[in-house]
XYZ file of C-alpha atoms in Angstrom:
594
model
C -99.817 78.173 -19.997
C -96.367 78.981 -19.831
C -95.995 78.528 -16.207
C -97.802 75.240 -16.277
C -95.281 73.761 -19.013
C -92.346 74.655 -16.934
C -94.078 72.979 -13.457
C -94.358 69.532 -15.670
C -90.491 69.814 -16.621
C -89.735 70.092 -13.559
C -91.629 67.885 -12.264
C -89.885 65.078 -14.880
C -86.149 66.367 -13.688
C -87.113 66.023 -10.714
C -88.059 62.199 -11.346
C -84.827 61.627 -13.330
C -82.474 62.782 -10.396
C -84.754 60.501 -8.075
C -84.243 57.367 -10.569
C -80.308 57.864 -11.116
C -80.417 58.507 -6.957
C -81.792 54.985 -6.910
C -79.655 53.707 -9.225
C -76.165 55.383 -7.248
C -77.257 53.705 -3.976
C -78.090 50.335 -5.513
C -74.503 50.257 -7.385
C -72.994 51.246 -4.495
C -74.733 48.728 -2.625
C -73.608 45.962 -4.642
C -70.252 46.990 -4.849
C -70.203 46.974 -1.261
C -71.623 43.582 -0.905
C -68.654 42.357 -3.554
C -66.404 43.819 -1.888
C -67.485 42.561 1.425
C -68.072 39.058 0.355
C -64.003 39.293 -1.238
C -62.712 40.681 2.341
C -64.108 37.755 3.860
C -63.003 35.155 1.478
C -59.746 36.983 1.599
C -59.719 37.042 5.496
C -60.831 33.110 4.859
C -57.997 32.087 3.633
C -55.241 33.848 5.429
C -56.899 32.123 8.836
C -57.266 28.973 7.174
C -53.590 29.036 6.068
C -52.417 30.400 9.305
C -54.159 27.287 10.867
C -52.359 25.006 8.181
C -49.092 26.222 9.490
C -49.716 26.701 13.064
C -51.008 22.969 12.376
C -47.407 21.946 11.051
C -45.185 24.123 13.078
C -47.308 22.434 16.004
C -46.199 18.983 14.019
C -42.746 20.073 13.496
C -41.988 22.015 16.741
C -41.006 18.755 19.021
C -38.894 17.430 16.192
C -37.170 20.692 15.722
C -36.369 20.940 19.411
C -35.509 17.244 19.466
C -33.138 17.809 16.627
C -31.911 21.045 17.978
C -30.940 19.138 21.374
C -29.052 16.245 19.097
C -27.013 18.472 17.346
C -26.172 20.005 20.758
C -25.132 17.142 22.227
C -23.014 15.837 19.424
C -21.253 19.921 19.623
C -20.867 18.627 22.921
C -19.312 15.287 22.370
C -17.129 16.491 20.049
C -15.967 19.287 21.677
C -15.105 16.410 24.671
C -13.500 14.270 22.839
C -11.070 16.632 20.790
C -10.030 18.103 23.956
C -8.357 14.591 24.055
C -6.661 15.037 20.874
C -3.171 16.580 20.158
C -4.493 18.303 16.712
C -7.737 20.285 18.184
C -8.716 21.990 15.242
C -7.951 19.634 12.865
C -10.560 17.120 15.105
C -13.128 20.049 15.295
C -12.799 21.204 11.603
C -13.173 17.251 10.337
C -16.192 16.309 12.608
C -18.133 19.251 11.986
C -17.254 18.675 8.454
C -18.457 15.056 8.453
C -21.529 15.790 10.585
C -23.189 18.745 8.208
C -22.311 16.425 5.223
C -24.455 13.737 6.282
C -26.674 14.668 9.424
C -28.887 12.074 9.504
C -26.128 9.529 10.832
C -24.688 12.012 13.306
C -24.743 10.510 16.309
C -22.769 10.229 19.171
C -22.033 6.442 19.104
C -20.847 7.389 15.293
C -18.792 9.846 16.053
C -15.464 7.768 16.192
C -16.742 6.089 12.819
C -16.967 9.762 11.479
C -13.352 10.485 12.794
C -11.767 7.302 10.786
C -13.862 7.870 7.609
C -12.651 11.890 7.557
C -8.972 10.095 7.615
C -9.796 7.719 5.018
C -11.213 10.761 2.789
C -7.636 12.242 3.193
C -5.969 9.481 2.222
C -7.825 9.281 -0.781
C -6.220 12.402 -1.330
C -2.758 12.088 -0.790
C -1.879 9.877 -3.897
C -3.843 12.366 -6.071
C -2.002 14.968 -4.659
C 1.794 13.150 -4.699
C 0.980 12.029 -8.309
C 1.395 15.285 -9.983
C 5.296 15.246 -8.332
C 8.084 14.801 -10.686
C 10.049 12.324 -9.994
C 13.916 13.523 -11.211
C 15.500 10.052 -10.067
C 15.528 6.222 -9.853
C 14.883 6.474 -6.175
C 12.244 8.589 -5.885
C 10.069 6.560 -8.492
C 10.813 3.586 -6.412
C 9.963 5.602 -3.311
C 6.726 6.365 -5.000
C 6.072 3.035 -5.862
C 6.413 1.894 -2.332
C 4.085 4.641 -1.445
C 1.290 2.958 -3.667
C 1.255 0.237 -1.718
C 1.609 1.392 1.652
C -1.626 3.679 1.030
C -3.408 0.644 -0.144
C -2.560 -0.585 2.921
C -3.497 1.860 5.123
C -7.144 2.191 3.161
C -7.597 -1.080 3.826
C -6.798 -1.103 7.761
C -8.640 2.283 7.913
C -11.810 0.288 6.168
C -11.190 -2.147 9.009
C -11.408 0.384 11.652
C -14.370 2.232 10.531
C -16.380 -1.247 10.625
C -15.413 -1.754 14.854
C -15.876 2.123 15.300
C -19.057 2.131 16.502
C -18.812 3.495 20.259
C -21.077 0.840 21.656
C -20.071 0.124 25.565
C -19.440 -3.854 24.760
C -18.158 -3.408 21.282
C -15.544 -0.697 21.786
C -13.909 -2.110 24.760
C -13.626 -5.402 23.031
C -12.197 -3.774 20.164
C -10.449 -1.395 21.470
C -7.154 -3.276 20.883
C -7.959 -3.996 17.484
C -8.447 -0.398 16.542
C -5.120 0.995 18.820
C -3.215 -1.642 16.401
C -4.811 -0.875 12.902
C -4.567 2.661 13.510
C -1.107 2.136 14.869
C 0.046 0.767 11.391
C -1.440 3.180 9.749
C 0.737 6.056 11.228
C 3.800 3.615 10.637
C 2.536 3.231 6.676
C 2.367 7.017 6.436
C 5.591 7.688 8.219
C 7.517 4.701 5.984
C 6.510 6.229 3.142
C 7.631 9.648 3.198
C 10.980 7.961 4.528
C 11.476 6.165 1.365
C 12.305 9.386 0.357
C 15.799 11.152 -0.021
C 16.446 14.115 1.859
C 15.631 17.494 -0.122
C 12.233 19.262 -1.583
C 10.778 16.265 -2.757
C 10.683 14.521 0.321
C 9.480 17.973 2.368
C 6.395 18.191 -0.014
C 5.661 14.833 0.599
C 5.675 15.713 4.365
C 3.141 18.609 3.738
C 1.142 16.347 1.734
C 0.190 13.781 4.459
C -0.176 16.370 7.189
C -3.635 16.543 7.308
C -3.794 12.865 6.705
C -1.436 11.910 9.816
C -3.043 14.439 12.330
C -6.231 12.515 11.798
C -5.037 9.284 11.898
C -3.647 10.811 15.389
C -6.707 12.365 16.719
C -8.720 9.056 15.944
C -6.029 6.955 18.254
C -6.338 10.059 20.659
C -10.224 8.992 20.693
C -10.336 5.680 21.273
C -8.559 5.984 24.724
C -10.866 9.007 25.232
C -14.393 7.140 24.153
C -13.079 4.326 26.296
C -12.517 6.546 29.568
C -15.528 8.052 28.352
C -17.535 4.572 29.183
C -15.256 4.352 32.288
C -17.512 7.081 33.794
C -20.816 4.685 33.430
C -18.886 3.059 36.321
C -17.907 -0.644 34.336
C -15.002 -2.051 36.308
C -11.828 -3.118 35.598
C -13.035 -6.644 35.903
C -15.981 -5.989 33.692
C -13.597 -5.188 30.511
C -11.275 -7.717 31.020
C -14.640 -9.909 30.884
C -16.243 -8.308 27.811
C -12.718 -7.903 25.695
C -11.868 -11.680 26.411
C -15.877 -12.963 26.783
C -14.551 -16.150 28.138
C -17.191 -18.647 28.187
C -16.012 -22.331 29.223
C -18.109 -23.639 26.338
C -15.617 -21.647 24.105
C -13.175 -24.588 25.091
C -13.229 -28.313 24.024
C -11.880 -31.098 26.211
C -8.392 -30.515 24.748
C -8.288 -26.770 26.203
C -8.383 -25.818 22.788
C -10.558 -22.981 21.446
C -13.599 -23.966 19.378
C -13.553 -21.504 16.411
C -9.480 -23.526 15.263
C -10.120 -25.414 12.064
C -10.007 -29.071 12.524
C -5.973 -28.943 10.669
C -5.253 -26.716 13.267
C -6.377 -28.600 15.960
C -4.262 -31.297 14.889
C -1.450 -28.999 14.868
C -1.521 -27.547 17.556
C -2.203 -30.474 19.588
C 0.748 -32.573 18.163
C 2.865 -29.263 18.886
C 1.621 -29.441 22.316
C 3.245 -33.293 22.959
C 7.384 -33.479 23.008
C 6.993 -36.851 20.843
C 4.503 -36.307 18.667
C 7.246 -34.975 15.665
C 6.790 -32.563 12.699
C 3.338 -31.465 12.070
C 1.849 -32.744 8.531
C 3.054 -30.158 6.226
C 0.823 -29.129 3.358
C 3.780 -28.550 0.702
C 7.746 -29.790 1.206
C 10.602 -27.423 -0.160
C 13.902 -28.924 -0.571
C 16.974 -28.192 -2.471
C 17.971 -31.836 -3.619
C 14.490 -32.380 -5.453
C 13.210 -34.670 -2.823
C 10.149 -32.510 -1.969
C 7.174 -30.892 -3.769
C 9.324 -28.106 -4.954
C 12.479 -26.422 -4.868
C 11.908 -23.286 -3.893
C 10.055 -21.653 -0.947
C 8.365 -18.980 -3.387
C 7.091 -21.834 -5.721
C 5.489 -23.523 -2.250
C 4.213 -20.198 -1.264
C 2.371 -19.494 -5.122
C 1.462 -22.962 -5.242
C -0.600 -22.103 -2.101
C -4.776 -22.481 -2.634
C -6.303 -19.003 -3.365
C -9.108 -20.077 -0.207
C -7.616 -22.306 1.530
C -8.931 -22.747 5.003
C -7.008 -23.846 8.224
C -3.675 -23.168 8.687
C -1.039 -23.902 5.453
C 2.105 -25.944 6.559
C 5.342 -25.809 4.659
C 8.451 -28.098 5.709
C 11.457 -26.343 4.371
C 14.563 -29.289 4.560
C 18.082 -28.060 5.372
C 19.849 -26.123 2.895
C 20.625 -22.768 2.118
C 18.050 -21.109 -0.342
C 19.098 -17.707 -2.061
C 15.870 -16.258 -2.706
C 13.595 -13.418 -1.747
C 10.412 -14.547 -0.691
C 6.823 -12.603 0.376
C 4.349 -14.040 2.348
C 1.636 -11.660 0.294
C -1.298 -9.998 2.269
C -3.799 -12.593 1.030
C -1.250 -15.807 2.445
C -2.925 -15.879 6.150
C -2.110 -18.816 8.411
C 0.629 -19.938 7.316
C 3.071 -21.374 8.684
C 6.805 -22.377 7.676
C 9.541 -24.852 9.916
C 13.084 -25.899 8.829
C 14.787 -27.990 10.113
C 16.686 -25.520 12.405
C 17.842 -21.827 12.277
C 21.815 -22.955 10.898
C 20.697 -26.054 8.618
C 17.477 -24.474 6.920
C 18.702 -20.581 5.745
C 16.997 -18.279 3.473
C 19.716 -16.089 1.931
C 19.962 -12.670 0.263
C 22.058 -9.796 -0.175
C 19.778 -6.483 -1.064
C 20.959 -3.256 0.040
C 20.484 0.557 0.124
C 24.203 1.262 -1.189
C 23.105 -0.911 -4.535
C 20.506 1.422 -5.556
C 17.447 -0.799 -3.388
C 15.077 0.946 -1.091
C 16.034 0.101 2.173
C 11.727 -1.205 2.424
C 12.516 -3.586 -0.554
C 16.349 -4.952 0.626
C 14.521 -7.601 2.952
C 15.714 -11.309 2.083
C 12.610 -12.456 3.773
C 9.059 -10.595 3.688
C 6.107 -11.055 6.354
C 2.622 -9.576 5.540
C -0.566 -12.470 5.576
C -1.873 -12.131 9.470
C -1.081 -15.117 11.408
C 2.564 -15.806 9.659
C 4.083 -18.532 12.339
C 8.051 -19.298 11.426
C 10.237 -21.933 13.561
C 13.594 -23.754 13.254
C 14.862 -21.444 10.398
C 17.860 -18.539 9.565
C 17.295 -15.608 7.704
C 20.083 -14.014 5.901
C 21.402 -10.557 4.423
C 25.123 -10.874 3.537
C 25.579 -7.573 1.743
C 28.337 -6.738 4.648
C 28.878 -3.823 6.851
C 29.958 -1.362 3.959
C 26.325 -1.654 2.130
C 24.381 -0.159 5.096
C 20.760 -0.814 5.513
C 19.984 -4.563 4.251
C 17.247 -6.464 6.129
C 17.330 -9.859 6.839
C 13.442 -9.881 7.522
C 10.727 -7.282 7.145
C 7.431 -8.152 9.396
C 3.980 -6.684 8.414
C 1.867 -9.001 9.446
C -0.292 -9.301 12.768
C -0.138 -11.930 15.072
C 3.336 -12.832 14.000
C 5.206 -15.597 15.631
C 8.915 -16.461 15.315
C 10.083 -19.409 17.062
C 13.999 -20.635 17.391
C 15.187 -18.671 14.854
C 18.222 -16.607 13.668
C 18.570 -13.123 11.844
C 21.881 -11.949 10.781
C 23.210 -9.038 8.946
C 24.614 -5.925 10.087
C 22.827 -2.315 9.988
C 18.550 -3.099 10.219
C 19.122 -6.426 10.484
C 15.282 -7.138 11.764
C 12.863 -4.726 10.345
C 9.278 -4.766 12.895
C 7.370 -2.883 10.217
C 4.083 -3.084 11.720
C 1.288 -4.629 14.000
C 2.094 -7.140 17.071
C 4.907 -9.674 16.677
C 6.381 -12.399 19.349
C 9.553 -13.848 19.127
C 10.563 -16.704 21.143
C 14.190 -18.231 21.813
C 15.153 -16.576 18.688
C 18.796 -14.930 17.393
C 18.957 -11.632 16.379
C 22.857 -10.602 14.850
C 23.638 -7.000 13.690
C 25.641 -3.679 14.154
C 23.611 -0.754 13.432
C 19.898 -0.251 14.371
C 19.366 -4.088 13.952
C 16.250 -4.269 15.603
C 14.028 -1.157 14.005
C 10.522 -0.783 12.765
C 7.408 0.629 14.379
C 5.628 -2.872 15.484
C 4.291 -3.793 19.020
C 7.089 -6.261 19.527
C 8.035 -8.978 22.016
C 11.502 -10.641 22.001
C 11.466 -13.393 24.946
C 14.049 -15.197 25.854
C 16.424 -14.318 22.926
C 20.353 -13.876 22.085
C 20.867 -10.652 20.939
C 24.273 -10.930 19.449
C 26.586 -7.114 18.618
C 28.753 -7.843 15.882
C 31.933 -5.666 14.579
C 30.909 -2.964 12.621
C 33.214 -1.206 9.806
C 35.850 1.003 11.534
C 34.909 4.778 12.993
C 31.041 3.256 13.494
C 29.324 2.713 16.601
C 27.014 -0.363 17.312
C 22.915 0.233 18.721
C 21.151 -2.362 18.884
C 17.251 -0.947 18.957
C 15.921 1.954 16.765
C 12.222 2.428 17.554
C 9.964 4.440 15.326
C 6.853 5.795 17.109
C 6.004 9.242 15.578
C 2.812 9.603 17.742
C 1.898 9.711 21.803
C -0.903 7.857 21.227
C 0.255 4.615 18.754
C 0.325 1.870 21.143
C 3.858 0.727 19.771
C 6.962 -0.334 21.047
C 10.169 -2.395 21.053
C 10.161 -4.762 24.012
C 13.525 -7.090 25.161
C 12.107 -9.173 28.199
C 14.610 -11.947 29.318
C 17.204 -11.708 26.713
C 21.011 -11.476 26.659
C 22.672 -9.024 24.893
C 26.537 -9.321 24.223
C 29.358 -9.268 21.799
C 29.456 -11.799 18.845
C 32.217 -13.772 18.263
C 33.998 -11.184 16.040
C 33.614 -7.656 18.609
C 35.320 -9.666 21.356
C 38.871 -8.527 20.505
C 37.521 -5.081 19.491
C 34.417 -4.525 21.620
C 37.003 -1.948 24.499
C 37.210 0.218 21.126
C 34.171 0.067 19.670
C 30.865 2.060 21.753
C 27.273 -0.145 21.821
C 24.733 1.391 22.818
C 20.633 0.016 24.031
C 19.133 2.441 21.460
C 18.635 5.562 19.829
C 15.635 7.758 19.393
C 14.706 7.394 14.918
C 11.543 9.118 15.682
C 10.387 11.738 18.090
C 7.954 9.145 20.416
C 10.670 6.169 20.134
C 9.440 3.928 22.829
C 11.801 0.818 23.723
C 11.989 -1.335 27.105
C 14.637 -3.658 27.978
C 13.095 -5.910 31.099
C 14.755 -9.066 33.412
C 18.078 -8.874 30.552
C 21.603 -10.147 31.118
C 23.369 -6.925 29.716
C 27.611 -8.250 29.416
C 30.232 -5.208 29.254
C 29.567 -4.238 25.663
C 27.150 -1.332 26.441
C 28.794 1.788 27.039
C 27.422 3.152 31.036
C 25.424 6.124 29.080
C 23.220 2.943 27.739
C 21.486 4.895 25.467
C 22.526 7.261 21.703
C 21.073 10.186 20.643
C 19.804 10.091 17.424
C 20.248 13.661 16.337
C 20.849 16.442 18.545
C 17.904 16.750 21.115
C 15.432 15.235 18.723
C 13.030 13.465 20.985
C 15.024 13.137 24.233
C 12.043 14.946 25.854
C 9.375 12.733 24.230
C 10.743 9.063 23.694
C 10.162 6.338 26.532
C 13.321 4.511 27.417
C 13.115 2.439 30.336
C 14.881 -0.426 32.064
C 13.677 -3.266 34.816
C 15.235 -5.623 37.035
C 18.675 -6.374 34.043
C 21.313 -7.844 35.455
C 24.993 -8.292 34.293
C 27.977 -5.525 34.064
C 26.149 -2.987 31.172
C 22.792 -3.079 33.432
C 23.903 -0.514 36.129
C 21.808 2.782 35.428
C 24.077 4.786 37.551
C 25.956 6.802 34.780
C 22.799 6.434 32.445
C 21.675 9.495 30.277
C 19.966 11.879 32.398
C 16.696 12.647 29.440
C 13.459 13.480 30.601
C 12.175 10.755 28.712
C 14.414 7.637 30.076
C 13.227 6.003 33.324
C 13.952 3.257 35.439
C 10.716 2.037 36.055
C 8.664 0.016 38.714
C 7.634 -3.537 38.943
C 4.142 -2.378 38.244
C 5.026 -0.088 35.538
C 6.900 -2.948 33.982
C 3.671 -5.525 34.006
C 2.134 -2.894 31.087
C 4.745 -4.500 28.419
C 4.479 -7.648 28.959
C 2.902 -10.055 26.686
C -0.871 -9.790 27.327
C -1.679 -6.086 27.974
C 1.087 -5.122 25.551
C 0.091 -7.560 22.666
C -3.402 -9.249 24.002
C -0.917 -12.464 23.801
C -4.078 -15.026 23.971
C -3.329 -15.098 19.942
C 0.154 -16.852 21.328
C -1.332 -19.755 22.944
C -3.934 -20.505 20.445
C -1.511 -20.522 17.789
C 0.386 -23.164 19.943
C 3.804 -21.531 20.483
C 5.580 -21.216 24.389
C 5.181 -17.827 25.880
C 5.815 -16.394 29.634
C 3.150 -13.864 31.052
C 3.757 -11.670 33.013
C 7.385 -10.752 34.907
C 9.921 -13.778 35.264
């Protein structure tokens, strides 16, 4: 009985074990399903998102690689075209700058564009940067002041070169010139202003401060000539260039040889200008002393002048002599004044450095609207030879004409500030530096008259202020005379005159087909300061004529030549100021060599 009790619980344990058996595998079973079925929705969605991106790096991939080879080609360009530059890093620093702030418009054909706006961003900066300088004196608020406008200034010609930047083949050729004279006044606008400065600390940390700012106003001159050689190597000719920078196009022309664009006042100008009998063009606004005419003054004409007026603005100025300082402001274009000749009509003033005046502000007479046209009238400064600097005329403007008149003083008599200027059959009467500025600037066919100067001075006549290889500036004297005014005669054995002397490093003057009388002293030309720029100024002579014209016992500096006939042709009046402005303004002008 026993034994069969124990058989039947074992026989039950031995069920149990078989059941919870059962039970093990079947867990286990389904665990291994879950897991499983996880694996494979894990494995799922790894593929499926490794598709997804292969899928969009298959998408991206040619962009990429396109992108990849755009930014190497701009590296490229860059690195080409700052070779060109005299600042190198500065160039490479700015562009790379410019390009990772805004990639999307980095481009090759914007890469010029890029160069100007990095210059107008420093700009910005310098006033920021010079207004938290104490100003201890009088003169260096004024010089300040100046500075304020002469930034404005050169924003606003920098905002003009960054809208013809673009390095197409047609449109940078055709603006080439434009951009080689903005940027050209630019550097002079800089350079002015820190020289408004007296010497000392002041005027060094103003130096410092437009560094940067004038090494990029540099390297974007430097890259014009280098974009434009640049499109030289797609072979366009010569011929081609002249074509697309002029685009003549007979159609361009009316029956009178006159351009189409000219306003229909202009027209009428010009073409009664264009007949010996036709008289006086119509004048818009009549100045005269006596009462007899509109108004009285030339500055009350000039304000009176319509905000918008369109066509070309005439004021008659009768004889007298009118002590006032006028401006012909920015925003005065086309205008232009006659007299009723240069010692009947005179505009008189007598502003000068020794008085306390910055030598900038001392000008009787003030040129700045584009287009500023000025015949049959004398300017004045009569401060005398002991004031120093006192201008007669300060010129700004672009496409500046000055026909048959006179400029007296004595030290910076004529002040060619800026942009291109032509004077015709004009008089130009000083002592010291009395032809100076930083302009592209023609006189043709003019007296230049050396006057006494105060006693232990010496006379120069030209004082050109380049600062840069690459600004396309330059004083020019093509068919003049220069000799002694009435008052050196007695004293001119005693007194040294000189052609010119170097006031900036790059001082580039040319004196071309000139009577030179016995006045200049055989070593022609002064140096300004030591060696400053006798390796780096261009000084040349062509073809003069008359006893101070023999080169023999000239200076012997690297930088003074006596050049060639075809070296000569570069300053004459259209490659050196794209004269076709001249003509269509209506005044006389010789191309080319006499």
């Amino acid at each position: 009985m026993v034994f069969q009790d124990f058989d039947k619980i074992s026989e039950r344990r031995r069920l149990e074990r078989e059941q919870k058996f059962k039970k093990r595998v079947t867990i286990a079973v389904i665990t291994l399903f879950v897991l499983l079925v996880i694996i494979a929705a894990g494995i799922f969605v790894i593929v499926s998102d490794n598709t997804k991106n292969s899928t969009k790096q298959e998408k991206k991939a040619p962009q990429t690689q396109e992108s990849a080879k755009q930014v190497a080609h701009i590296q490229r360009v860059i690195k080409s075209v700052c070779n060109a530059t005299t600042y190198k890093e500065t160039c490479l620093s700015s562009l790379k700058k410019e390009v990772k702030k805004n990639p999307s418009a980095a481009h090759p054909k914007e890469i010029l564009k890029l160069a100007i706006e990095a210059t107008n961003d420093e700009i910005e900066k310098v006033l920021d940067k010079a207004s938290s300088f104490k100003f201890k004196t009088p003169r260096e608020k004024a010089a300040f002041d100046d500075c304020i406008e002469l930034i404005e200034n050169a924003k606003q010609e920098l905002n003009d070169s960054i809208s013809h930047a673009r390095v197409d083949v047609r449109k940078l050729t055709k603006n080439e010139p434009e951009l080689n004279n903005w940027l050209s006044a630019v550097m002079s606008y800089q350079q002015t202003c820190i020289d408004g400065f007296p010497e000392g600390k002041l005027k060094s940390d103003m130096e410092k401060t437009f560094k940067a700012a004038k090494e990029l106003t540099s390297n974007s001159l430097a890259m014009v000539s280098a974009l434009t050689s640049l499109l030289q190597s797609f072979q366009i000719s010569k011929s081609n260039r002249r074509l697309l920078a002029k685009e003549p196009n007979s159609s361009s022309m009316d029956k009178d040889g006159l351009p189409r664009w000219i306003s229909h006042e202009d027209r009428r100008m010009l073409k009664g200008a264009a007949r010996a009998d036709a008289g006086k063009p119509k004048p818009n606004a009549v100045v005269a002393k006596d009462g007899s005419g509109d108004f009285k003054t030339i500055a009350a004409a000039l304000a009176a002048m319509p905000a918008k007026y369109e066509g070309r603005y005439v004021i008659y100025v009768k004889a007298g002599v009118y002590d006032e300082t006028v401006t012909v402001t920015k925003k005065m274009v086309n205008v232009t004044i006659f007299g009723d000749g240069s010692q009947k009509t005179i505009v008189t003033g007598s502003k000068n450095y020794a008085d306390g005046v910055q030598t900038f502000r001392t000008a009787t007479f003030v040129a700045l609207g584009e287009g500023f046209m000025a015949q049959a009238i004398g300017f004045r400064n009569t401060a005398g030879p002991q004031k120093h600097q006192a201008v007669a005329v300060r010129v700004q403007a672009d496409r500046t004409i000055f026909l048959n008149c006179r400029f007296e003083g004595y030290q910076d008599t004529l002040y060619v500030q800026a942009h291109r200027q032509y004077y015709r059959s004009c008089v130009v009467v000083g002592t010291i530096d009395f032809i100076f500025g930083d302009a592209s600037a023609i006189l043709q066919n003019c007296l230049i008259l050396v006057r006494k100067p105060v006693e232990n001075q010496q006379n120069i006549v030209t004082a050109q202020g380049r600062i840069d290889p690459h600004e396309t500036t330059g004083i020019v004297l093509q068919n003049c005379r220069i000799e002694p005014h009435k008052d050196l005669v007695p004293a001119k054995a005693k007194v040294k005159s000189y052609l010119g002397r170097p006031w900036k490093e790059y001082s580039r003057t040319i004196i071309m087909e000139s009577t030179i009388e016995d006045l200049i002293h055989p070593d022609g030309w002064l140096p300004w300061e030591g060696d400053k720029g006798l390796k780096t100024l261009y000084y040349a002579e062509f073809n003069n004529k008359g006893p101070g014209s023999k080169t023999k016992a000239r200076v012997k500096w690297q930088g003074y030549h006596v050049i060639s006939k075809e070296e000569a042709k570069k300053y004459t009046v259209q490659p050196f100021l794209q004269g076709d402005w001249i003509t269509d303004m209506g005044a006389p002008v010789h191309f080319g060599l006499y």
